[in-house]
CSV table of C-alpha atoms and ligand atoms in Angstrom, one decimal:
chain,number,residue,atom,x,y,z
A,1,MET,CA,4.4,8.0,-24.0
A,2,THR,CA,1.2,6.3,-22.7
A,3,SER,CA,-1.5,7.9,-20.8
A,4,TYR,CA,-3.1,6.0,-18.0
A,5,LYS,CA,-6.5,6.7,-19.6
A,6,ASP,CA,-5.6,4.7,-22.4
A,7,LEU,CA,-5.0,1.8,-20.2
A,8,GLY,CA,-8.5,2.2,-18.5
A,9,LEU,CA,-7.0,3.5,-15.2
A,10,VAL,CA,-8.0,6.5,-13.1
A,11,ASN,CA,-6.1,8.8,-10.8
A,12,THR,CA,-6.8,9.1,-7.1
A,13,LYS,CA,-8.7,12.5,-7.2
A,14,ASP,CA,-12.4,11.6,-7.2
A,15,LEU,CA,-11.7,8.4,-5.3
A,16,PHE,CA,-10.2,10.3,-2.4
A,17,LYS,CA,-13.1,12.7,-2.4
A,18,LYS,CA,-15.5,9.9,-2.2
A,19,ALA,CA,-13.5,8.2,0.6
A,20,MET,CA,-13.3,11.2,2.6
A,21,SER,CA,-17.0,11.9,2.5
A,22,GLY,CA,-17.9,8.2,2.9
A,23,LYS,CA,-15.5,7.6,5.8
A,24,TYR,CA,-13.4,4.7,4.3
A,25,ALA,CA,-10.0,4.1,3.0
A,26,LEU,CA,-8.9,2.9,-0.3
A,27,PRO,CA,-6.8,-0.3,-0.3
A,28,ALA,CA,-3.4,0.1,-1.7
A,29,TYR,CA,-2.1,-3.4,-2.4
A,30,ASN,CA,1.5,-4.1,-3.8
A,31,PHE,CA,2.0,-6.3,-6.6
A,32,ASN,CA,5.0,-8.0,-8.4
A,33,ASN,CA,3.5,-10.8,-10.2
A,34,MET,CA,0.4,-12.3,-11.9
A,35,GLU,CA,-1.1,-14.1,-9.0
A,36,GLN,CA,-0.9,-11.1,-6.6
A,37,MET,CA,-2.6,-8.9,-9.3
A,38,GLN,CA,-5.3,-11.6,-10.0
A,39,ALA,CA,-6.0,-12.0,-6.3
A,40,ILE,CA,-6.3,-8.3,-5.7
A,41,ILE,CA,-8.7,-7.9,-8.7
A,42,GLN,CA,-10.9,-10.8,-7.8
A,43,ALA,CA,-11.2,-9.7,-4.3
A,44,CYS,CA,-12.0,-6.0,-5.3
A,45,VAL,CA,-14.6,-7.1,-7.9
A,46,GLU,CA,-16.2,-9.5,-5.4
A,47,THR,CA,-16.4,-6.8,-2.8
A,48,LYS,CA,-17.0,-4.1,-5.3
A,49,SER,CA,-14.2,-2.0,-4.0
A,50,PRO,CA,-12.1,0.6,-5.9
A,51,VAL,CA,-8.3,-0.3,-5.7
A,52,ILE,CA,-4.8,1.1,-6.0
A,53,LEU,CA,-2.4,-1.2,-7.4
A,54,GLN,CA,1.0,-0.4,-6.1
A,55,VAL,CA,4.4,-0.8,-7.8
A,56,SER,CA,7.5,-0.3,-5.6
A,57,ALA,CA,11.0,0.3,-7.0
A,58,GLY,CA,11.7,-3.2,-6.1
A,59,ALA,CA,8.9,-4.3,-8.0
A,60,ARG,CA,9.9,-2.4,-11.2
A,61,LYS,CA,13.4,-4.0,-10.8
A,62,TYR,CA,11.9,-7.5,-10.4
A,63,ALA,CA,9.1,-7.5,-12.9
A,64,ASN,CA,9.9,-4.6,-15.2
A,65,GLN,CA,7.8,-1.5,-15.4
A,66,ASN,CA,6.5,-2.1,-18.9
A,67,ILE,CA,5.3,-5.5,-17.8
A,68,LEU,CA,3.6,-4.1,-14.8
A,69,LYS,CA,2.0,-1.5,-16.8
A,70,ASN,CA,0.5,-4.0,-19.1
A,71,MET,CA,-0.5,-6.2,-16.2
A,72,ALA,CA,-2.5,-3.1,-14.9
A,73,ARG,CA,-4.1,-2.7,-18.3
A,74,GLY,CA,-4.9,-6.6,-18.1
A,75,ALA,CA,-6.3,-6.0,-14.6
A,76,VAL,CA,-8.8,-3.5,-16.0
A,77,GLU,CA,-9.9,-5.9,-18.6
A,78,TYR,CA,-9.9,-8.8,-16.1
A,79,ALA,CA,-12.3,-6.9,-13.7
A,80,HIS,CA,-14.6,-6.1,-16.8
A,81,GLU,CA,-14.6,-9.9,-17.6
A,82,LEU,CA,-15.4,-10.8,-14.1
A,83,GLY,CA,-18.5,-8.7,-14.6
A,84,TYR,CA,-17.9,-5.5,-12.6
A,85,ASP,CA,-15.8,-2.5,-13.7
A,86,ILE,CA,-14.1,-1.2,-10.5
A,87,PRO,CA,-11.8,2.0,-10.6
A,88,ILE,CA,-8.3,1.0,-10.7
A,89,VAL,CA,-5.3,3.2,-10.0
A,90,LEU,CA,-1.7,2.3,-10.9
A,91,HIS,CA,0.6,4.1,-8.3
A,92,LEU,CA,4.4,4.2,-7.8
A,93,ASP,CA,5.1,3.5,-4.3
A,94,HIS,CA,8.0,5.3,-2.7
A,95,GLY,CA,9.6,7.1,-5.8
A,96,ASP,CA,12.7,8.4,-4.7
A,97,SER,CA,13.7,10.9,-7.6
A,98,PHE,CA,11.9,13.1,-10.0
A,99,GLU,CA,13.4,10.9,-12.8
A,100,ILE,CA,11.7,7.6,-11.5
A,101,CYS,CA,8.4,9.7,-11.2
A,102,LYS,CA,8.7,11.1,-14.6
A,103,ASP,CA,9.6,7.7,-16.1
A,104,CYS,CA,6.4,6.2,-14.5
A,105,ILE,CA,4.2,9.0,-15.5
A,106,GLU,CA,5.3,8.6,-19.0
A,107,THR,CA,4.9,4.9,-18.8
A,108,GLY,CA,1.1,5.0,-17.9
A,109,PHE,CA,1.0,5.3,-14.1
A,110,SER,CA,-2.0,7.5,-13.1
A,111,SER,CA,-0.5,8.2,-9.6
A,112,VAL,CA,3.0,8.5,-8.0
A,113,MET,CA,4.4,9.0,-4.6
A,114,ILE,CA,7.6,11.2,-4.4
A,115,ASP,CA,9.2,10.2,-1.1
A,116,GLY,CA,11.4,13.1,0.1
A,117,SER,CA,10.8,12.3,3.7
A,118,HIS,CA,14.6,11.5,4.3
A,119,PHE,CA,15.7,14.9,3.1
A,120,PRO,CA,15.9,18.2,5.0
A,121,TYR,CA,12.4,19.9,4.9
A,122,ASP,CA,13.3,22.5,2.3
A,123,GLU,CA,14.5,19.9,-0.1
A,124,ASN,CA,11.6,17.8,0.4
A,125,VAL,CA,9.4,20.6,-0.6
A,126,ALA,CA,11.4,21.5,-3.5
A,127,LEU,CA,11.5,18.0,-4.9
A,128,THR,CA,7.9,17.3,-4.3
A,129,LYS,CA,6.9,20.6,-5.9
A,130,LYS,CA,8.8,19.6,-9.0
A,131,VAL,CA,7.1,16.3,-9.3
A,132,CYS,CA,3.7,17.9,-8.8
A,133,GLU,CA,4.4,20.5,-11.6
A,134,PHE,CA,5.3,17.8,-13.9
A,135,ALA,CA,2.5,15.2,-12.9
A,136,HIS,CA,-0.3,17.9,-12.8
A,137,SER,CA,0.7,19.5,-16.2
A,138,GLN,CA,0.0,16.2,-18.1
A,139,LYS,CA,-2.8,16.1,-20.5
A,140,ASP,CA,-4.4,13.8,-18.1
A,141,TYR,CA,-3.8,14.9,-14.5
A,142,VAL,CA,-1.6,12.4,-12.6
A,143,THR,CA,-2.0,12.6,-8.7
A,144,VAL,CA,1.0,12.8,-6.4
A,145,GLU,CA,1.5,11.7,-2.9
A,146,GLY,CA,4.1,13.2,-0.6
A,147,GLU,CA,5.4,12.3,2.7
A,148,LEU,CA,6.4,14.2,6.0
A,149,GLY,CA,7.9,12.2,8.7
A,150,VAL,CA,9.7,8.9,8.5
A,151,LEU,CA,8.3,5.4,9.2
A,152,ALA,CA,10.8,2.9,10.6
A,153,GLY,CA,11.2,-0.6,9.2
A,154,VAL,CA,12.3,-2.0,5.9
A,155,GLU,CA,10.3,-2.2,2.6
A,156,ASP,CA,12.1,-3.1,-0.4
A,157,ASP,CA,14.6,-0.4,-1.0
A,158,VAL,CA,13.2,1.8,1.7
A,159,SER,CA,14.6,1.4,5.2
A,160,ALA,CA,15.0,3.5,8.2
A,161,GLU,CA,16.4,2.5,11.6
A,162,HIS,CA,14.4,5.3,13.6
A,163,SER,CA,11.0,6.7,12.8
A,164,HIS,CA,10.0,10.3,13.6
A,165,TYR,CA,6.5,11.4,13.7
A,166,THR,CA,5.0,13.9,11.3
A,167,GLN,CA,5.1,17.5,12.9
A,168,PRO,CA,1.6,18.8,12.4
A,169,SER,CA,3.0,22.4,12.4
A,170,GLU,CA,4.7,21.6,9.0
A,171,VAL,CA,1.6,20.3,7.0
A,172,ILE,CA,0.1,23.6,5.9
A,173,ASP,CA,3.1,25.0,4.6
A,174,PHE,CA,4.0,21.6,2.8
A,175,VAL,CA,0.7,21.1,1.1
A,176,GLY,CA,0.5,24.7,0.2
A,177,LYS,CA,4.0,24.9,-1.4
A,178,THR,CA,4.1,21.5,-3.0
A,179,LYS,CA,0.4,21.1,-4.0
A,180,VAL,CA,0.4,17.5,-3.5
A,181,ASP,CA,-2.8,15.6,-3.7
A,182,SER,CA,-2.4,13.5,-0.7
A,183,LEU,CA,0.2,13.2,2.2
A,184,ALA,CA,1.6,10.2,3.9
A,185,ILE,CA,2.2,10.9,7.3
A,186,SER,CA,4.0,9.0,10.3
A,187,ILE,CA,1.9,8.2,13.4
A,188,GLY,CA,3.5,5.0,14.4
A,189,THR,CA,2.9,2.6,11.5
A,190,SER,CA,6.1,0.9,10.1
A,191,HIS,CA,7.2,-1.1,7.1
A,192,GLY,CA,7.8,-4.8,7.3
A,193,ARG,CA,6.5,-7.8,9.3
A,194,ALA,CA,8.4,-6.9,12.5
A,195,LYS,CA,7.1,-3.4,13.0
A,196,PHE,CA,8.2,-3.1,16.6
A,197,LYS,CA,11.0,-4.4,18.8
A,198,PRO,CA,9.8,-6.6,21.5
A,199,GLU,CA,10.8,-3.9,24.1
A,200,GLN,CA,8.5,-1.4,22.5
A,201,CYS,CA,5.7,-3.8,23.0
A,202,THR,CA,3.7,-5.4,25.9
A,203,ARG,CA,2.8,-9.3,25.8
A,204,ASN,CA,-0.7,-10.7,26.2
A,205,ALA,CA,-1.4,-13.8,28.4
A,206,ASP,CA,-0.3,-16.0,25.4
A,207,GLY,CA,3.0,-14.4,25.1
A,208,ILE,CA,2.0,-12.6,21.8
A,209,LEU,CA,3.5,-9.1,21.2
A,210,ILE,CA,1.0,-6.2,21.6
A,211,PRO,CA,2.2,-3.1,19.8
A,212,PRO,CA,2.0,0.4,21.2
A,213,PRO,CA,-1.0,2.3,19.9
A,214,LEU,CA,-1.0,4.6,16.9
A,215,ARG,CA,-0.7,8.2,17.6
A,216,PHE,CA,-4.3,9.3,16.8
A,217,ASP,CA,-3.5,12.7,18.5
A,218,ILE,CA,-1.1,13.5,15.9
A,219,LEU,CA,-3.6,12.4,13.2
A,220,GLU,CA,-6.2,14.6,14.7
A,221,GLU,CA,-3.9,17.6,14.8
A,222,VAL,CA,-3.0,17.1,11.2
A,223,GLU,CA,-6.7,17.0,10.5
A,224,LYS,CA,-7.2,20.3,12.1
A,225,GLN,CA,-4.5,21.9,10.1
A,226,ILE,CA,-5.6,20.7,6.7
A,227,PRO,CA,-9.3,19.7,7.1
A,228,GLY,CA,-10.6,17.4,4.3
A,229,PHE,CA,-7.1,16.8,2.8
A,230,PRO,CA,-6.5,13.1,2.1
A,231,ILE,CA,-4.1,11.3,4.5
A,232,VAL,CA,-2.1,8.2,3.5
A,233,LEU,CA,-0.9,5.6,6.0
A,234,HIS,CA,2.1,3.4,5.0
A,235,GLY,CA,3.2,0.2,6.7
A,236,SER,CA,-0.2,-0.8,7.7
A,237,SER,CA,-0.1,-4.6,7.6
A,238,SER,CA,-1.5,-6.4,10.7
A,239,VAL,CA,0.8,-9.3,10.5
A,240,PRO,CA,-1.9,-12.0,11.3
A,241,ILE,CA,-0.5,-14.4,13.9
A,242,GLU,CA,-2.4,-17.3,12.1
A,243,TYR,CA,0.0,-16.8,9.1
A,244,VAL,CA,3.0,-16.5,11.1
A,245,HIS,CA,2.2,-19.6,13.1
A,246,MET,CA,1.5,-21.4,9.9
A,247,ILE,CA,4.7,-20.5,8.2
A,248,GLU,CA,6.5,-21.6,11.5
A,249,LYS,CA,4.6,-24.8,11.5
A,250,TYR,CA,5.8,-25.4,8.0
A,251,GLY,CA,9.5,-24.8,8.7
A,252,GLY,CA,9.8,-21.0,8.5
A,253,LYS,CA,11.1,-18.7,11.2
A,254,LEU,CA,9.8,-15.2,11.8
A,255,THR,CA,10.9,-14.1,15.0
A,256,ASP,CA,9.0,-11.3,16.9
A,257,SER,CA,6.5,-10.5,14.2
A,258,VAL,CA,4.2,-7.8,15.0
A,259,GLY,CA,1.8,-5.6,13.2
A,260,ILE,CA,-0.8,-2.9,13.4
A,261,PRO,CA,-4.0,-4.1,15.0
A,262,GLU,CA,-7.0,-4.1,12.4
A,263,GLU,CA,-9.5,-2.2,14.9
A,264,GLN,CA,-6.9,0.7,15.0
A,265,LEU,CA,-6.8,0.9,11.1
A,266,ARG,CA,-10.6,0.6,11.1
A,267,LYS,CA,-10.6,3.6,13.3
A,268,ALA,CA,-8.0,5.4,10.9
A,269,ALA,CA,-10.1,4.6,7.8
A,270,LYS,CA,-13.1,6.5,9.4
A,271,SER,CA,-11.0,9.7,9.5
A,272,ALA,CA,-9.1,11.8,6.9
A,273,VAL,CA,-7.1,8.7,6.1
A,274,CYS,CA,-8.1,7.8,2.6
A,275,LYS,CA,-5.5,5.2,1.5
A,276,ILE,CA,-3.9,2.4,3.6
A,277,ASN,CA,-0.9,0.5,2.3
A,278,ILE,CA,-0.9,-3.2,2.9
A,279,ASP,CA,2.1,-5.4,1.5
A,280,SER,CA,3.5,-7.7,4.3
A,281,ASP,CA,0.2,-9.2,5.0
A,282,GLY,CA,-0.1,-10.5,1.3
A,283,ARG,CA,3.4,-11.8,1.6
A,284,LEU,CA,2.8,-13.7,4.7
A,285,ALA,CA,-0.5,-15.2,3.3
A,286,MET,CA,1.4,-16.3,0.1
A,287,THR,CA,4.4,-17.8,1.9
A,288,ALA,CA,2.3,-19.6,4.5
A,289,LEU,CA,0.2,-21.4,1.9
A,290,ILE,CA,3.3,-22.2,-0.4
A,291,ARG,CA,5.1,-23.7,2.6
A,292,LYS,CA,2.0,-25.8,3.4
A,293,VAL,CA,1.8,-27.3,0.1
A,294,PHE,CA,5.7,-27.9,0.0
A,295,ILE,CA,5.6,-29.7,3.4
A,296,GLU,CA,2.3,-31.7,2.8
A,297,LYS,CA,2.9,-32.6,-0.6
A,298,PRO,CA,6.7,-33.3,-1.0
A,299,ASP,CA,6.2,-34.8,-4.6
A,300,GLU,CA,4.4,-31.7,-5.9
A,301,PHE,CA,6.4,-29.7,-8.5
A,302,ASP,CA,3.8,-27.9,-10.7
A,303,PRO,CA,4.0,-24.2,-9.7
A,304,ARG,CA,0.3,-23.8,-10.4
A,305,LYS,CA,-0.3,-26.4,-7.4
A,306,TYR,CA,1.3,-24.1,-4.9
A,307,LEU,CA,0.8,-20.6,-6.4
A,308,GLY,CA,-3.1,-21.4,-6.9
A,309,PRO,CA,-3.7,-22.1,-3.2
A,310,ALA,CA,-1.5,-19.1,-2.4
A,311,ARG,CA,-3.5,-16.9,-4.8
A,312,ASP,CA,-6.9,-18.2,-3.3
A,313,GLU,CA,-5.6,-17.3,0.3
A,314,LEU,CA,-4.5,-13.8,-1.0
A,315,LYS,CA,-8.0,-13.1,-2.5
A,316,LYS,CA,-9.6,-14.1,0.9
A,317,LEU,CA,-7.3,-11.8,2.9
A,318,TYR,CA,-7.9,-8.8,0.5
A,319,ALA,CA,-11.7,-9.4,0.5
A,320,HIS,CA,-11.5,-9.3,4.3
A,321,LYS,CA,-9.4,-6.1,4.4
A,322,ASN,CA,-11.9,-4.2,2.2
A,323,GLN,CA,-15.0,-5.5,4.1
A,324,ASN,CA,-13.8,-5.4,7.7
A,325,VAL,CA,-10.8,-3.0,7.9
A,326,LEU,CA,-10.9,-0.4,5.2
A,327,GLY,CA,-14.6,-0.2,4.8
A,328,SER,CA,-14.1,0.2,0.9
A,329,ALA,CA,-16.4,-2.8,0.1
A,330,GLY,CA,-19.5,-1.7,-1.8
A,331,GLN,CA,-17.9,1.8,-2.7
A,332,ALA,CA,-17.0,0.9,-6.5
B,1,ZN,ZN1,5.7,2.9,2.4
């Protein structure tokens, strides 16, 4: 049994309060390996941004939960060594059972998501409440994120063919009964790098897919129901076309890629949205740079020579997100 405080981590409570009053959103970046973690910390230290390090069920399987926990501890020390102590949260992304949440809490995670959004409403309430009771009764309060509404798309073990929007009429009841600390809602974001089918989009003059706009009307209605309550957006990568083109230039194929435009996320970050999840953009940046090295230097076989440039690009991407999209730069 490890408490997150022993690892130097914090929960999301105060961070969300500050994000709400400061009208910005915290970055929630997924990581599975050392290079991703280093890039996240480098970017967040450089831009003086608090950060949520996210671990999915897939990441736990890939990298092992204990290794990831110790990487988070390492992240805290790394930030310190880089010269600026930023608040760091270690968060379970899309926990799908009480057991996985409990396991993470006892391993040293400071925040967990229990995603019961695929269950009927009452079951979602019961499961989320059970996780909150456990998390909140720890010696050091662990924060819990719940979800109402279903996002389409594929993300590690999470996939749904069809989305359905969050019903604002349910949020007061859900938050009141479960005592969650934050709520993920569905307003048109989507998991993965192909967030919409081409037939849901329009095309600009260059033939690039333009996605349907986010449902800010639903977000506003939710805010009216639970004023000042922290809202979370999943599936909020923008799928930069430069990375898609680079990947395709160097032999990849990513048909019909489309993300959420950054201006829309910037707008959302100024509202009650306090946490924005970005994973696919990092995957694209890494893949683009690794492919570039493989094609341009076919005799290269030192992993540091392709993971290094990928890490540098990731850092650039995250710094850009903090500064220009989330508004979290300078808030740590
Ligand atoms: Zn998600």
